[in-house]
């Protein structure tokens, strides 16, 4: 995996510990880009520290409504167990003190052990999904026709438009991951897309979620997918 001027080929290319940015409903996938508006002091400090080190931040969702108590830390927000490592590949500082950054996804990770807090943000020892570093090897197995049919049905049902020339030019991996990240679905659905074991399964999960939403909101799903 080449991201900017850095290469990540094996687990040793990634740090053992990683600062994490919990954000509900936000999905980052390997090879994809995520723009972020950073304004909380603790996360401004996190970005500052990342820029002076390896530029790496872990995007992760809070657990869905779950709060736990820890010794000396009341009401610590529990986190989902799987997130995605992102490298800061663009950075801008605004006049009001905010940071506008862009993360490029490297690989998914599983939380292992929380470290003592630094400057108010949380860090964890992680276990990376090393297979993500070599990229998906099942791109040809994606049912592109079914994916595009579900996408078109969703757009039509919601009276939305897309740049179909760009869609047709996109590779399967770009198409699946971009659609997953931009999809308007809830945190649980986004987590399911993140944790899908491979690209083919992620595409199938995205199609299934889209069909469920269409059937629930608009009824005649078979006609819409034709």
PDB file of C-alpha atoms in Angstrom:
ATOM      1  CA  UNK A   1       0.000   0.000   0.000  1.00  0.00           C
ATOM      2  CA  UNK A   2       1.501   3.306  -1.140  1.00  0.00           C
ATOM      3  CA  UNK A   3       0.059   6.385   0.575  1.00  0.00           C
ATOM      4  CA  UNK A   4       1.692   9.699  -0.238  1.00  0.00           C
ATOM      5  CA  UNK A   5       5.424   9.208   0.094  1.00  0.00           C
ATOM      6  CA  UNK A   6       5.100   6.306   2.542  1.00  0.00           C
ATOM      7  CA  UNK A   7       4.793   2.587   1.852  1.00  0.00           C
ATOM      8  CA  UNK A   8       3.037   0.111   4.110  1.00  0.00           C
ATOM      9  CA  UNK A   9       3.767  -3.475   3.133  1.00  0.00           C
ATOM     10  CA  UNK A  10       3.849  -5.402   6.420  1.00  0.00           C
ATOM     11  CA  UNK A  11       2.707  -5.054  10.021  1.00  0.00           C
ATOM     12  CA  UNK A  12       6.121  -3.687  11.063  1.00  0.00           C
ATOM     13  CA  UNK A  13       5.494  -0.644   8.858  1.00  0.00           C
ATOM     14  CA  UNK A  14       2.684   0.377  11.201  1.00  0.00           C
ATOM     15  CA  UNK A  15       3.000   1.559  14.809  1.00  0.00           C
ATOM     16  CA  UNK A  16       2.063  -0.678  17.726  1.00  0.00           C
ATOM     17  CA  UNK A  17      -0.011   2.108  19.261  1.00  0.00           C
ATOM     18  CA  UNK A  18      -2.323   4.518  17.501  1.00  0.00           C
ATOM     19  CA  UNK A  19      -4.330   7.600  18.515  1.00  0.00           C
ATOM     20  CA  UNK A  20      -7.993   7.148  17.657  1.00  0.00           C
ATOM     21  CA  UNK A  21     -10.651   9.606  16.536  1.00  0.00           C
ATOM     22  CA  UNK A  22     -14.115   8.259  17.442  1.00  0.00           C
ATOM     23  CA  UNK A  23     -16.767   9.598  15.104  1.00  0.00           C
ATOM     24  CA  UNK A  24     -20.267   8.174  14.755  1.00  0.00           C
ATOM     25  CA  UNK A  25     -21.482   7.283  11.275  1.00  0.00           C
ATOM     26  CA  UNK A  26     -18.146   8.009   9.569  1.00  0.00           C
ATOM     27  CA  UNK A  27     -16.417   5.330   7.523  1.00  0.00           C
ATOM     28  CA  UNK A  28     -12.842   5.196   6.221  1.00  0.00           C
ATOM     29  CA  UNK A  29     -11.723   2.293   4.034  1.00  0.00           C
ATOM     30  CA  UNK A  30      -8.269   1.289   2.755  1.00  0.00           C
ATOM     31  CA  UNK A  31      -7.241   3.315  -0.283  1.00  0.00           C
ATOM     32  CA  UNK A  32     -10.056   5.844   0.149  1.00  0.00           C
ATOM     33  CA  UNK A  33      -9.934   9.460   1.294  1.00  0.00           C
ATOM     34  CA  UNK A  34     -11.882  11.101   4.104  1.00  0.00           C
ATOM     35  CA  UNK A  35     -11.992  14.891   4.676  1.00  0.00           C
ATOM     36  CA  UNK A  36     -12.293  15.990   8.310  1.00  0.00           C
ATOM     37  CA  UNK A  37     -12.951  19.272  10.083  1.00  0.00           C
ATOM     38  CA  UNK A  38     -11.031  19.237  13.387  1.00  0.00           C
ATOM     39  CA  UNK A  39     -11.967  21.772  16.065  1.00  0.00           C
ATOM     40  CA  UNK A  40     -12.018  20.135  19.525  1.00  0.00           C
ATOM     41  CA  UNK A  41      -8.835  21.006  21.474  1.00  0.00           C
ATOM     42  CA  UNK A  42      -7.995  17.369  22.268  1.00  0.00           C
ATOM     43  CA  UNK A  43      -8.223  16.377  18.595  1.00  0.00           C
ATOM     44  CA  UNK A  44      -6.282  19.447  17.475  1.00  0.00           C
ATOM     45  CA  UNK A  45      -3.574  18.185  19.847  1.00  0.00           C
ATOM     46  CA  UNK A  46      -3.903  14.700  18.379  1.00  0.00           C
ATOM     47  CA  UNK A  47      -3.363  16.024  14.852  1.00  0.00           C
ATOM     48  CA  UNK A  48      -0.384  18.100  16.020  1.00  0.00           C
ATOM     49  CA  UNK A  49       1.209  15.010  17.571  1.00  0.00           C
ATOM     50  CA  UNK A  50       0.482  12.860  14.515  1.00  0.00           C
ATOM     51  CA  UNK A  51       2.079  15.415  12.199  1.00  0.00           C
ATOM     52  CA  UNK A  52       5.286  15.394  14.254  1.00  0.00           C
ATOM     53  CA  UNK A  53       5.440  11.587  14.226  1.00  0.00           C
ATOM     54  CA  UNK A  54       4.059   9.249  11.578  1.00  0.00           C
ATOM     55  CA  UNK A  55       0.925  11.157  10.419  1.00  0.00           C
ATOM     56  CA  UNK A  56      -1.262   8.178  11.365  1.00  0.00           C
ATOM     57  CA  UNK A  57      -4.681   8.340  13.060  1.00  0.00           C
ATOM     58  CA  UNK A  58      -7.214   5.581  13.647  1.00  0.00           C
ATOM     59  CA  UNK A  59     -10.792   6.308  12.600  1.00  0.00           C
ATOM     60  CA  UNK A  60     -13.292   4.335  14.655  1.00  0.00           C
ATOM     61  CA  UNK A  61     -16.936   4.522  15.665  1.00  0.00           C
ATOM     62  CA  UNK A  62     -18.189   4.674  19.244  1.00  0.00           C
ATOM     63  CA  UNK A  63     -20.150   1.582  20.216  1.00  0.00           C
ATOM     64  CA  UNK A  64     -23.805   2.034  19.518  1.00  0.00           C
ATOM     65  CA  UNK A  65     -25.178   3.630  22.690  1.00  0.00           C
ATOM     66  CA  UNK A  66     -22.846   1.736  25.023  1.00  0.00           C
ATOM     67  CA  UNK A  67     -21.080   3.503  27.933  1.00  0.00           C
ATOM     68  CA  UNK A  68     -18.751   1.780  30.366  1.00  0.00           C
ATOM     69  CA  UNK A  69     -17.211   2.805  33.681  1.00  0.00           C
ATOM     70  CA  UNK A  70     -13.501   2.389  34.272  1.00  0.00           C
ATOM     71  CA  UNK A  71     -11.440   2.913  37.394  1.00  0.00           C
ATOM     72  CA  UNK A  72     -10.894   6.630  37.720  1.00  0.00           C
ATOM     73  CA  UNK A  73     -12.788   7.324  34.481  1.00  0.00           C
ATOM     74  CA  UNK A  74     -16.536   7.552  34.792  1.00  0.00           C
ATOM     75  CA  UNK A  75     -18.654   7.174  31.692  1.00  0.00           C
ATOM     76  CA  UNK A  76     -15.921   6.376  29.190  1.00  0.00           C
ATOM     77  CA  UNK A  77     -17.415   5.859  25.744  1.00  0.00           C
ATOM     78  CA  UNK A  78     -16.984   2.284  24.572  1.00  0.00           C
ATOM     79  CA  UNK A  79     -15.701   1.905  21.020  1.00  0.00           C
ATOM     80  CA  UNK A  80     -16.310  -0.534  18.205  1.00  0.00           C
ATOM     81  CA  UNK A  81     -13.527  -3.076  17.995  1.00  0.00           C
ATOM     82  CA  UNK A  82     -12.605  -2.494  14.335  1.00  0.00           C
ATOM     83  CA  UNK A  83     -11.484   0.776  12.743  1.00  0.00           C
ATOM     84  CA  UNK A  84      -9.225   1.935   9.907  1.00  0.00           C
ATOM     85  CA  UNK A  85      -5.751   3.459  10.011  1.00  0.00           C
ATOM     86  CA  UNK A  86      -5.545   6.718   8.064  1.00  0.00           C
ATOM     87  CA  UNK A  87      -2.540   8.798   7.037  1.00  0.00           C
ATOM     88  CA  UNK A  88      -2.840  12.587   6.982  1.00  0.00           C
ATOM     89  CA  UNK A  89      -2.269  13.390   3.308  1.00  0.00           C
ATOM     90  CA  UNK A  90      -3.455  16.989   3.310  1.00  0.00           C
ATOM     91  CA  UNK A  91      -3.561  19.634   6.009  1.00  0.00           C
ATOM     92  CA  UNK A  92      -4.731  23.225   6.258  1.00  0.00           C
ATOM     93  CA  UNK A  93      -4.977  25.517   9.282  1.00  0.00           C
ATOM     94  CA  UNK A  94      -7.905  27.929   9.329  1.00  0.00           C
ATOM     95  CA  UNK A  95      -7.865  31.463  10.747  1.00  0.00           C
ATOM     96  CA  UNK A  96     -10.254  30.401  13.514  1.00  0.00           C
ATOM     97  CA  UNK A  97      -7.882  27.641  14.659  1.00  0.00           C
ATOM     98  CA  UNK A  98      -9.613  24.702  12.999  1.00  0.00           C
ATOM     99  CA  UNK A  99      -7.718  22.120  10.979  1.00  0.00           C
ATOM    100  CA  UNK A 100      -9.041  20.812   7.663  1.00  0.00           C
ATOM    101  CA  UNK A 101      -7.333  17.503   6.976  1.00  0.00           C
ATOM    102  CA  UNK A 102      -7.726  14.576   4.639  1.00  0.00           C
ATOM    103  CA  UNK A 103      -7.008  11.003   5.690  1.00  0.00           C
ATOM    104  CA  UNK A 104      -6.130   8.265   3.225  1.00  0.00           C
ATOM    105  CA  UNK A 105      -7.041   4.804   4.457  1.00  0.00           C
ATOM    106  CA  UNK A 106      -4.233   2.272   4.859  1.00  0.00           C
ATOM    107  CA  UNK A 107      -5.670  -0.810   6.543  1.00  0.00           C
ATOM    108  CA  UNK A 108      -8.230  -1.837   9.077  1.00  0.00           C
ATOM    109  CA  UNK A 109      -7.248  -2.619  12.658  1.00  0.00           C
ATOM    110  CA  UNK A 110      -8.647  -4.256  15.773  1.00  0.00           C
ATOM    111  CA  UNK A 111      -8.327  -2.624  19.169  1.00  0.00           C
ATOM    112  CA  UNK A 112      -6.115  -4.540  21.582  1.00  0.00           C
ATOM    113  CA  UNK A 113      -5.307  -2.503  24.693  1.00  0.00           C
ATOM    114  CA  UNK A 114      -5.991   1.096  25.701  1.00  0.00           C
ATOM    115  CA  UNK A 115      -3.012   3.215  26.705  1.00  0.00           C
ATOM    116  CA  UNK A 116      -2.968   6.061  29.262  1.00  0.00           C
ATOM    117  CA  UNK A 117      -4.588   9.169  27.828  1.00  0.00           C
ATOM    118  CA  UNK A 118      -2.372  11.927  26.463  1.00  0.00           C
ATOM    119  CA  UNK A 119      -3.687  15.489  26.116  1.00  0.00           C
ATOM    120  CA  UNK A 120      -7.264  14.257  26.385  1.00  0.00           C
ATOM    121  CA  UNK A 121      -7.340  11.926  23.377  1.00  0.00           C
ATOM    122  CA  UNK A 122      -7.275   8.145  23.480  1.00  0.00           C
ATOM    123  CA  UNK A 123      -4.659   5.753  22.095  1.00  0.00           C
ATOM    124  CA  UNK A 124      -4.666   1.982  21.753  1.00  0.00           C
ATOM    125  CA  UNK A 125      -2.354  -0.858  20.957  1.00  0.00           C
ATOM    126  CA  UNK A 126      -3.730  -2.285  17.742  1.00  0.00           C
ATOM    127  CA  UNK A 127      -3.658  -5.419  15.611  1.00  0.00           C
ATOM    128  CA  UNK A 128      -3.627  -4.443  11.903  1.00  0.00           C
ATOM    129  CA  UNK A 129      -5.439  -6.346   9.162  1.00  0.00           C
ATOM    130  CA  UNK A 130      -2.237  -7.068   7.231  1.00  0.00           C
ATOM    131  CA  UNK A 131      -4.098  -8.489   4.216  1.00  0.00           C
ATOM    132  CA  UNK A 132      -5.445  -4.985   3.505  1.00  0.00           C
ATOM    133  CA  UNK A 133      -1.920  -3.767   2.741  1.00  0.00           C
ATOM    134  CA  UNK A 134      -1.747  -5.803  -0.466  1.00  0.00           C
ATOM    135  CA  UNK A 135      -5.105  -4.551  -1.718  1.00  0.00           C
ATOM    136  CA  UNK A 136      -8.182  -6.611  -2.633  1.00  0.00           C
ATOM    137  CA  UNK A 137      -7.587  -9.668  -4.796  1.00  0.00           C
ATOM    138  CA  UNK A 138     -11.272 -10.343  -5.487  1.00  0.00           C
ATOM    139  CA  UNK A 139     -12.125  -7.236  -7.499  1.00  0.00           C
ATOM    140  CA  UNK A 140     -13.251  -9.307 -10.481  1.00  0.00           C
ATOM    141  CA  UNK A 141     -15.718 -11.215  -8.285  1.00  0.00           C
ATOM    142  CA  UNK A 142     -17.796  -8.106  -7.522  1.00  0.00           C
ATOM    143  CA  UNK A 143     -21.247  -8.227  -9.153  1.00  0.00           C
ATOM    144  CA  UNK A 144     -20.890  -4.784 -10.700  1.00  0.00           C
ATOM    145  CA  UNK A 145     -24.203  -5.004 -12.562  1.00  0.00           C
ATOM    146  CA  UNK A 146     -26.166  -5.720  -9.358  1.00  0.00           C
ATOM    147  CA  UNK A 147     -24.289  -3.005  -7.484  1.00  0.00           C
ATOM    148  CA  UNK A 148     -25.034  -0.374 -10.131  1.00  0.00           C
ATOM    149  CA  UNK A 149     -28.669  -1.476 -10.333  1.00  0.00           C
ATOM    150  CA  UNK A 150     -29.081  -0.979  -6.578  1.00  0.00           C
ATOM    151  CA  UNK A 151     -27.283   2.362  -6.764  1.00  0.00           C
ATOM    152  CA  UNK A 152     -29.466   3.586  -9.639  1.00  0.00           C
ATOM    153  CA  UNK A 153     -32.639   2.438  -7.869  1.00  0.00           C
ATOM    154  CA  UNK A 154     -31.647   4.360  -4.757  1.00  0.00           C
ATOM    155  CA  UNK A 155     -30.899   7.505  -6.765  1.00  0.00           C
ATOM    156  CA  UNK A 156     -34.149   7.269  -8.703  1.00  0.00           C
ATOM    157  CA  UNK A 157     -36.200   6.681  -5.554  1.00  0.00           C
ATOM    158  CA  UNK A 158     -34.686   9.735  -3.899  1.00  0.00           C
ATOM    159  CA  UNK A 159     -34.701  11.873  -7.079  1.00  0.00           C
ATOM    160  CA  UNK A 160     -30.917  12.190  -7.065  1.00  0.00           C
ATOM    161  CA  UNK A 161     -28.411  12.248  -9.915  1.00  0.00           C
ATOM    162  CA  UNK A 162     -24.889  10.938 -10.409  1.00  0.00           C
ATOM    163  CA  UNK A 163     -22.014  11.507 -12.792  1.00  0.00           C
ATOM    164  CA  UNK A 164     -22.475   8.244 -14.663  1.00  0.00           C
ATOM    165  CA  UNK A 165     -19.416   8.761 -16.868  1.00  0.00           C
ATOM    166  CA  UNK A 166     -17.225   8.802 -13.758  1.00  0.00           C
ATOM    167  CA  UNK A 167     -19.100   5.840 -12.297  1.00  0.00           C
ATOM    168  CA  UNK A 168     -18.539   3.776 -15.439  1.00  0.00           C
ATOM    169  CA  UNK A 169     -14.811   4.601 -15.456  1.00  0.00           C
ATOM    170  CA  UNK A 170     -14.312   3.669 -11.782  1.00  0.00           C
ATOM    171  CA  UNK A 171     -12.708   0.364 -10.893  1.00  0.00           C
ATOM    172  CA  UNK A 172     -14.693  -2.074  -8.803  1.00  0.00           C
ATOM    173  CA  UNK A 173     -12.667  -1.328  -5.675  1.00  0.00           C
ATOM    174  CA  UNK A 174     -13.117   2.429  -6.099  1.00  0.00           C
ATOM    175  CA  UNK A 175     -16.805   2.005  -6.838  1.00  0.00           C
ATOM    176  CA  UNK A 176     -17.557  -0.251  -3.877  1.00  0.00           C
ATOM    177  CA  UNK A 177     -15.532   1.697  -1.326  1.00  0.00           C
ATOM    178  CA  UNK A 178     -16.706   5.116  -2.508  1.00  0.00           C
ATOM    179  CA  UNK A 179     -20.347   4.033  -2.421  1.00  0.00           C
ATOM    180  CA  UNK A 180     -19.891   2.483   1.030  1.00  0.00           C
ATOM    181  CA  UNK A 181     -18.283   5.628   2.454  1.00  0.00           C
ATOM    182  CA  UNK A 182     -20.789   8.046   0.890  1.00  0.00           C
ATOM    183  CA  UNK A 183     -23.868   5.955   1.639  1.00  0.00           C
ATOM    184  CA  UNK A 184     -26.409   7.673   3.908  1.00  0.00           C
ATOM    185  CA  UNK A 185     -26.874   4.625   6.128  1.00  0.00           C
ATOM    186  CA  UNK A 186     -26.595   4.442   9.907  1.00  0.00           C
ATOM    187  CA  UNK A 187     -23.631   3.615  12.162  1.00  0.00           C
ATOM    188  CA  UNK A 188     -24.428  -0.108  12.400  1.00  0.00           C
ATOM    189  CA  UNK A 189     -24.633  -0.431   8.613  1.00  0.00           C
ATOM    190  CA  UNK A 190     -21.381   1.516   8.189  1.00  0.00           C
ATOM    191  CA  UNK A 191     -19.672  -0.797  10.674  1.00  0.00           C
ATOM    192  CA  UNK A 192     -20.931  -3.853   8.810  1.00  0.00           C
ATOM    193  CA  UNK A 193     -19.444  -2.458   5.591  1.00  0.00           C
ATOM    194  CA  UNK A 194     -16.121  -1.820   7.336  1.00  0.00           C
ATOM    195  CA  UNK A 195     -15.952  -5.292   8.840  1.00  0.00           C
ATOM    196  CA  UNK A 196     -16.871  -7.142   5.636  1.00  0.00           C
ATOM    197  CA  UNK A 197     -14.016  -9.635   5.161  1.00  0.00           C
ATOM    198  CA  UNK A 198     -13.376  -8.830   1.492  1.00  0.00           C
ATOM    199  CA  UNK A 199     -14.431  -6.531  -1.336  1.00  0.00           C
ATOM    200  CA  UNK A 200     -16.951  -9.001  -2.766  1.00  0.00           C
ATOM    201  CA  UNK A 201     -18.690  -9.330   0.603  1.00  0.00           C
ATOM    202  CA  UNK A 202     -18.643  -5.565   1.093  1.00  0.00           C
ATOM    203  CA  UNK A 203     -20.370  -5.110  -2.272  1.00  0.00           C
ATOM    204  CA  UNK A 204     -22.952  -7.769  -1.397  1.00  0.00           C
ATOM    205  CA  UNK A 205     -23.544  -6.144   1.993  1.00  0.00           C
ATOM    206  CA  UNK A 206     -24.010  -2.749   0.353  1.00  0.00           C
ATOM    207  CA  UNK A 207     -26.509  -4.172  -2.132  1.00  0.00           C
ATOM    208  CA  UNK A 208     -28.436  -5.928   0.650  1.00  0.00           C
ATOM    209  CA  UNK A 209     -28.602  -2.805   2.836  1.00  0.00           C
ATOM    210  CA  UNK A 210     -29.746  -0.706  -0.125  1.00  0.00           C
ATOM    211  CA  UNK A 211     -32.460  -3.202  -1.050  1.00  0.00           C
ATOM    212  CA  UNK A 212     -33.708  -3.314   2.567  1.00  0.00           C
ATOM    213  CA  UNK A 213     -33.889   0.483   2.736  1.00  0.00           C
ATOM    214  CA  UNK A 214     -35.673   0.706  -0.614  1.00  0.00           C
ATOM    215  CA  UNK A 215     -38.163  -2.003   0.308  1.00  0.00           C
ATOM    216  CA  UNK A 216     -38.888  -0.398   3.679  1.00  0.00           C
ATOM    217  CA  UNK A 217     -39.313   3.114   2.303  1.00  0.00           C
ATOM    218  CA  UNK A 218     -40.672   2.578  -1.202  1.00  0.00           C
ATOM    219  CA  UNK A 219     -42.167  -0.901  -1.379  1.00  0.00           C
ATOM    220  CA  UNK A 220     -41.872  -2.467  -4.858  1.00  0.00           C
ATOM    221  CA  UNK A 221     -38.157  -3.249  -4.876  1.00  0.00           C
ATOM    222  CA  UNK A 222     -38.288  -5.712  -7.808  1.00  0.00           C
ATOM    223  CA  UNK A 223     -39.643  -3.076 -10.204  1.00  0.00           C
ATOM    224  CA  UNK A 224     -37.118  -0.506  -9.053  1.00  0.00           C
ATOM    225  CA  UNK A 225     -34.171  -2.821  -9.679  1.00  0.00           C
ATOM    226  CA  UNK A 226     -35.189  -3.644 -13.251  1.00  0.00           C
TER     227      UNK A 226
END
